[in-house]
Amino acid sequence: RAIQKGSGTGEMGIIEELTFEGYGPNGVAILVETMTDNRNRTVADVRHAFSKFGGNMGTDGSVAYLFNKLGIIQVASSYEEDSIMEIALDAVADEFFEIITSTVNLSSVVEALHSQEIATLDAEITMRAETLVHLDQETSEKVLKIMNFMDDLDDVQEVHTNAEFPDDFEEEA
């Protein structure tokens, strides 16, 4: 059965969406979105990632309140700003130049831009932190290590943080 399941020919498990919350170095909030067919494995992997890099898992709601779910649309800078702003605001965008809208209005704003022959570079739903934690070079490296480790886990879909990296931050190779 295990071989059949692994090869995709056997019965498949139920895929669950799970969100984990915790704190990294310097009290940085980290929100991890996963999809898994094995809850126990995923919990163990995420818990290990937090503890390995000096963080700890939190309880449900411990950091989620720090994030807002938004739709973000990026448009090439070659377009005229006034016309993009008019189209975006008419289609219920909240902010501009990186066009920010509610998740409900994301597709209508993208459609409005496309109907005016304005190509979008990217459109996604993401979690954006309301308040940011400013980090120094050393702490930035620690936070980036935990985020990269989490990102490399098979079940992890997205990793969000409220870390604000310094402008001159350079990741070590």
Tab-separated table of C-alpha atoms in Angstrom:
chain	number	residue	atom	x	y	z
A	1	ARG	CA	0.000	0.000	0.000
A	2	ALA	CA	2.812	2.408	0.827
A	3	ILE	CA	4.460	1.836	-2.569
A	4	GLN	CA	1.153	2.326	-4.384
A	5	LYS	CA	0.390	5.483	-2.422
A	6	GLY	CA	3.870	6.866	-3.094
A	7	SER	CA	3.655	6.144	-6.809
A	8	GLY	CA	0.218	7.744	-7.031
A	9	THR	CA	-1.631	4.553	-8.011
A	10	GLY	CA	-3.003	3.683	-4.570
A	11	GLU	CA	-5.538	5.472	-2.394
A	12	MET	CA	-4.558	9.036	-1.680
A	13	GLY	CA	-4.761	10.653	1.722
A	14	ILE	CA	-6.791	13.727	2.460
A	15	ILE	CA	-4.881	16.936	1.757
A	16	GLU	CA	-5.232	19.501	4.542
A	17	GLU	CA	-4.328	23.168	4.617
A	18	LEU	CA	-2.636	24.011	7.911
A	19	THR	CA	-1.237	27.287	9.183
A	20	PHE	CA	1.469	27.384	11.819
A	21	GLU	CA	2.458	30.417	13.823
A	22	GLY	CA	5.531	31.173	15.819
A	23	TYR	CA	8.364	33.468	16.657
A	24	GLY	CA	11.859	33.550	15.220
A	25	PRO	CA	14.971	35.272	16.524
A	26	ASN	CA	14.420	38.731	18.042
A	27	GLY	CA	10.667	38.082	18.421
A	28	VAL	CA	10.001	38.172	14.665
A	29	ALA	CA	6.540	36.797	13.841
A	30	ILE	CA	6.501	33.935	11.320
A	31	LEU	CA	3.355	32.554	9.666
A	32	VAL	CA	3.741	29.276	7.749
A	33	GLU	CA	1.072	28.064	5.299
A	34	THR	CA	1.191	24.344	4.450
A	35	MET	CA	-0.688	21.678	2.521
A	36	THR	CA	-0.170	18.128	3.709
A	37	ASP	CA	-1.494	14.600	3.646
A	38	ASN	CA	0.295	13.834	6.929
A	39	ARG	CA	-0.422	16.325	9.709
A	40	ASN	CA	1.984	14.686	12.192
A	41	ARG	CA	4.949	14.855	9.800
A	42	THR	CA	4.276	18.486	8.952
A	43	VAL	CA	3.884	19.554	12.587
A	44	ALA	CA	7.173	17.820	13.438
A	45	ASP	CA	9.007	19.405	10.479
A	46	VAL	CA	7.789	22.929	11.253
A	47	ARG	CA	8.445	22.559	14.989
A	48	HIS	CA	11.966	21.309	14.189
A	49	ALA	CA	12.603	24.289	11.891
A	50	PHE	CA	11.543	26.749	14.588
A	51	SER	CA	13.644	25.137	17.327
A	52	LYS	CA	16.719	24.549	15.114
A	53	PHE	CA	17.083	28.262	14.387
A	54	GLY	CA	16.280	29.759	17.779
A	55	GLY	CA	12.542	30.240	17.376
A	56	ASN	CA	9.475	28.601	18.868
A	57	MET	CA	6.022	27.616	17.680
A	58	GLY	CA	3.139	29.598	19.019
A	59	THR	CA	-0.493	28.749	19.564
A	60	ASP	CA	-3.261	29.459	17.057
A	61	GLY	CA	-3.764	33.205	16.822
A	62	SER	CA	-0.461	34.110	18.464
A	63	VAL	CA	0.861	35.947	15.381
A	64	ALA	CA	-1.931	35.717	12.786
A	65	TYR	CA	-3.504	38.935	14.080
A	66	LEU	CA	-0.367	40.803	12.925
A	67	PHE	CA	-1.052	39.988	9.265
A	68	ASN	CA	-3.683	41.108	6.732
A	69	LYS	CA	-4.639	38.986	3.737
A	70	LEU	CA	-4.370	41.225	0.660
A	71	GLY	CA	-4.354	41.056	-3.098
A	72	ILE	CA	-1.188	42.568	-4.614
A	73	ILE	CA	-0.885	43.426	-8.315
A	74	GLN	CA	2.308	44.627	-9.966
A	75	VAL	CA	2.184	46.603	-13.185
A	76	ALA	CA	5.142	47.506	-15.405
A	77	SER	CA	6.406	51.049	-14.786
A	78	SER	CA	6.226	51.816	-18.536
A	79	TYR	CA	2.515	52.652	-18.227
A	80	GLU	CA	1.224	56.111	-17.424
A	81	GLU	CA	0.662	56.339	-13.689
A	82	ASP	CA	-2.521	58.461	-13.871
A	83	SER	CA	-4.360	56.057	-16.172
A	84	ILE	CA	-3.390	53.038	-14.083
A	85	MET	CA	-4.468	54.799	-10.904
A	86	GLU	CA	-7.840	55.733	-12.402
A	87	ILE	CA	-8.525	52.175	-13.610
A	88	ALA	CA	-7.383	50.627	-10.330
A	89	LEU	CA	-9.396	52.982	-8.136
A	90	ASP	CA	-12.510	52.534	-10.295
A	91	ALA	CA	-12.104	48.774	-9.815
A	92	VAL	CA	-11.918	49.189	-5.990
A	93	ALA	CA	-8.163	49.056	-5.366
A	94	ASP	CA	-7.211	50.321	-1.908
A	95	GLU	CA	-3.729	51.680	-2.598
A	96	PHE	CA	-1.484	52.460	-5.504
A	97	PHE	CA	1.417	52.003	-7.200
A	98	GLU	CA	1.896	48.490	-6.112
A	99	ILE	CA	-1.832	47.992	-6.470
A	100	ILE	CA	-3.289	46.665	-3.235
A	101	THR	CA	-6.840	45.404	-2.996
A	102	SER	CA	-8.943	43.056	-0.922
A	103	THR	CA	-8.775	39.385	-1.836
A	104	VAL	CA	-12.401	39.594	-2.990
A	105	ASN	CA	-11.629	42.360	-5.522
A	106	LEU	CA	-8.313	41.009	-6.845
A	107	SER	CA	-9.709	39.415	-10.003
A	108	SER	CA	-11.943	42.397	-10.862
A	109	VAL	CA	-8.990	44.826	-10.587
A	110	VAL	CA	-6.831	42.564	-12.784
A	111	GLU	CA	-9.678	42.255	-15.316
A	112	ALA	CA	-10.142	46.037	-15.354
A	113	LEU	CA	-6.437	46.542	-16.066
A	114	HIS	CA	-6.445	43.899	-18.811
A	115	SER	CA	-9.570	45.404	-20.421
A	116	GLN	CA	-7.580	48.639	-20.822
A	117	GLU	CA	-4.696	46.624	-22.327
A	118	ILE	CA	-2.455	47.054	-19.297
A	119	ALA	CA	-0.416	43.933	-18.647
A	120	THR	CA	0.165	42.854	-15.075
A	121	LEU	CA	3.557	41.482	-14.054
A	122	ASP	CA	2.169	39.604	-11.070
A	123	ALA	CA	-1.080	39.239	-9.147
A	124	GLU	CA	-1.263	37.266	-5.919
A	125	ILE	CA	-2.972	36.895	-2.590
A	126	THR	CA	-0.516	37.300	0.256
A	127	MET	CA	-0.272	38.015	3.949
A	128	ARG	CA	1.255	41.395	4.793
A	129	ALA	CA	2.320	42.370	8.287
A	130	GLU	CA	0.729	45.462	9.837
A	131	THR	CA	3.749	46.214	12.011
A	132	LEU	CA	7.343	45.411	11.141
A	133	VAL	CA	10.310	44.443	13.294
A	134	HIS	CA	13.488	46.227	12.173
A	135	LEU	CA	16.479	43.890	12.132
A	136	ASP	CA	20.244	44.295	12.104
A	137	GLN	CA	22.559	42.327	9.799
A	138	GLU	CA	23.158	39.437	12.228
A	139	THR	CA	19.497	38.909	13.130
A	140	SER	CA	18.513	39.245	9.458
A	141	GLU	CA	20.773	36.316	8.613
A	142	LYS	CA	19.202	34.181	11.376
A	143	VAL	CA	15.641	35.008	10.270
A	144	LEU	CA	16.489	34.346	6.637
A	145	LYS	CA	17.951	30.936	7.571
A	146	ILE	CA	14.765	29.859	9.333
A	147	MET	CA	12.603	31.142	6.457
A	148	ASN	CA	14.733	29.367	3.817
A	149	PHE	CA	14.696	26.136	5.822
A	150	MET	CA	10.896	26.315	6.131
A	151	ASP	CA	10.555	27.125	2.428
A	152	ASP	CA	12.538	23.994	1.550
A	153	LEU	CA	10.102	21.724	3.426
A	154	ASP	CA	7.922	19.779	0.975
A	155	ASP	CA	4.607	20.658	2.627
A	156	VAL	CA	5.274	24.395	3.050
A	157	GLN	CA	3.493	26.619	0.528
A	158	GLU	CA	4.270	30.120	1.866
A	159	VAL	CA	6.285	31.662	4.697
A	160	HIS	CA	5.369	35.164	5.876
A	161	THR	CA	7.176	37.337	8.394
A	162	ASN	CA	6.996	40.807	9.873
A	163	ALA	CA	10.780	41.190	9.625
A	164	GLU	CA	12.102	44.311	7.958
A	165	PHE	CA	15.565	43.636	6.627
A	166	PRO	CA	18.105	46.493	6.467
A	167	ASP	CA	18.441	48.237	3.094
A	168	ASP	CA	22.098	47.220	2.874
A	169	PHE	CA	21.387	43.590	3.842
A	170	GLU	CA	23.283	41.091	1.758
A	171	GLU	CA	22.594	37.398	2.084
A	172	GLU	CA	25.725	35.302	2.553
A	173	ALA	CA	26.211	32.732	-0.187
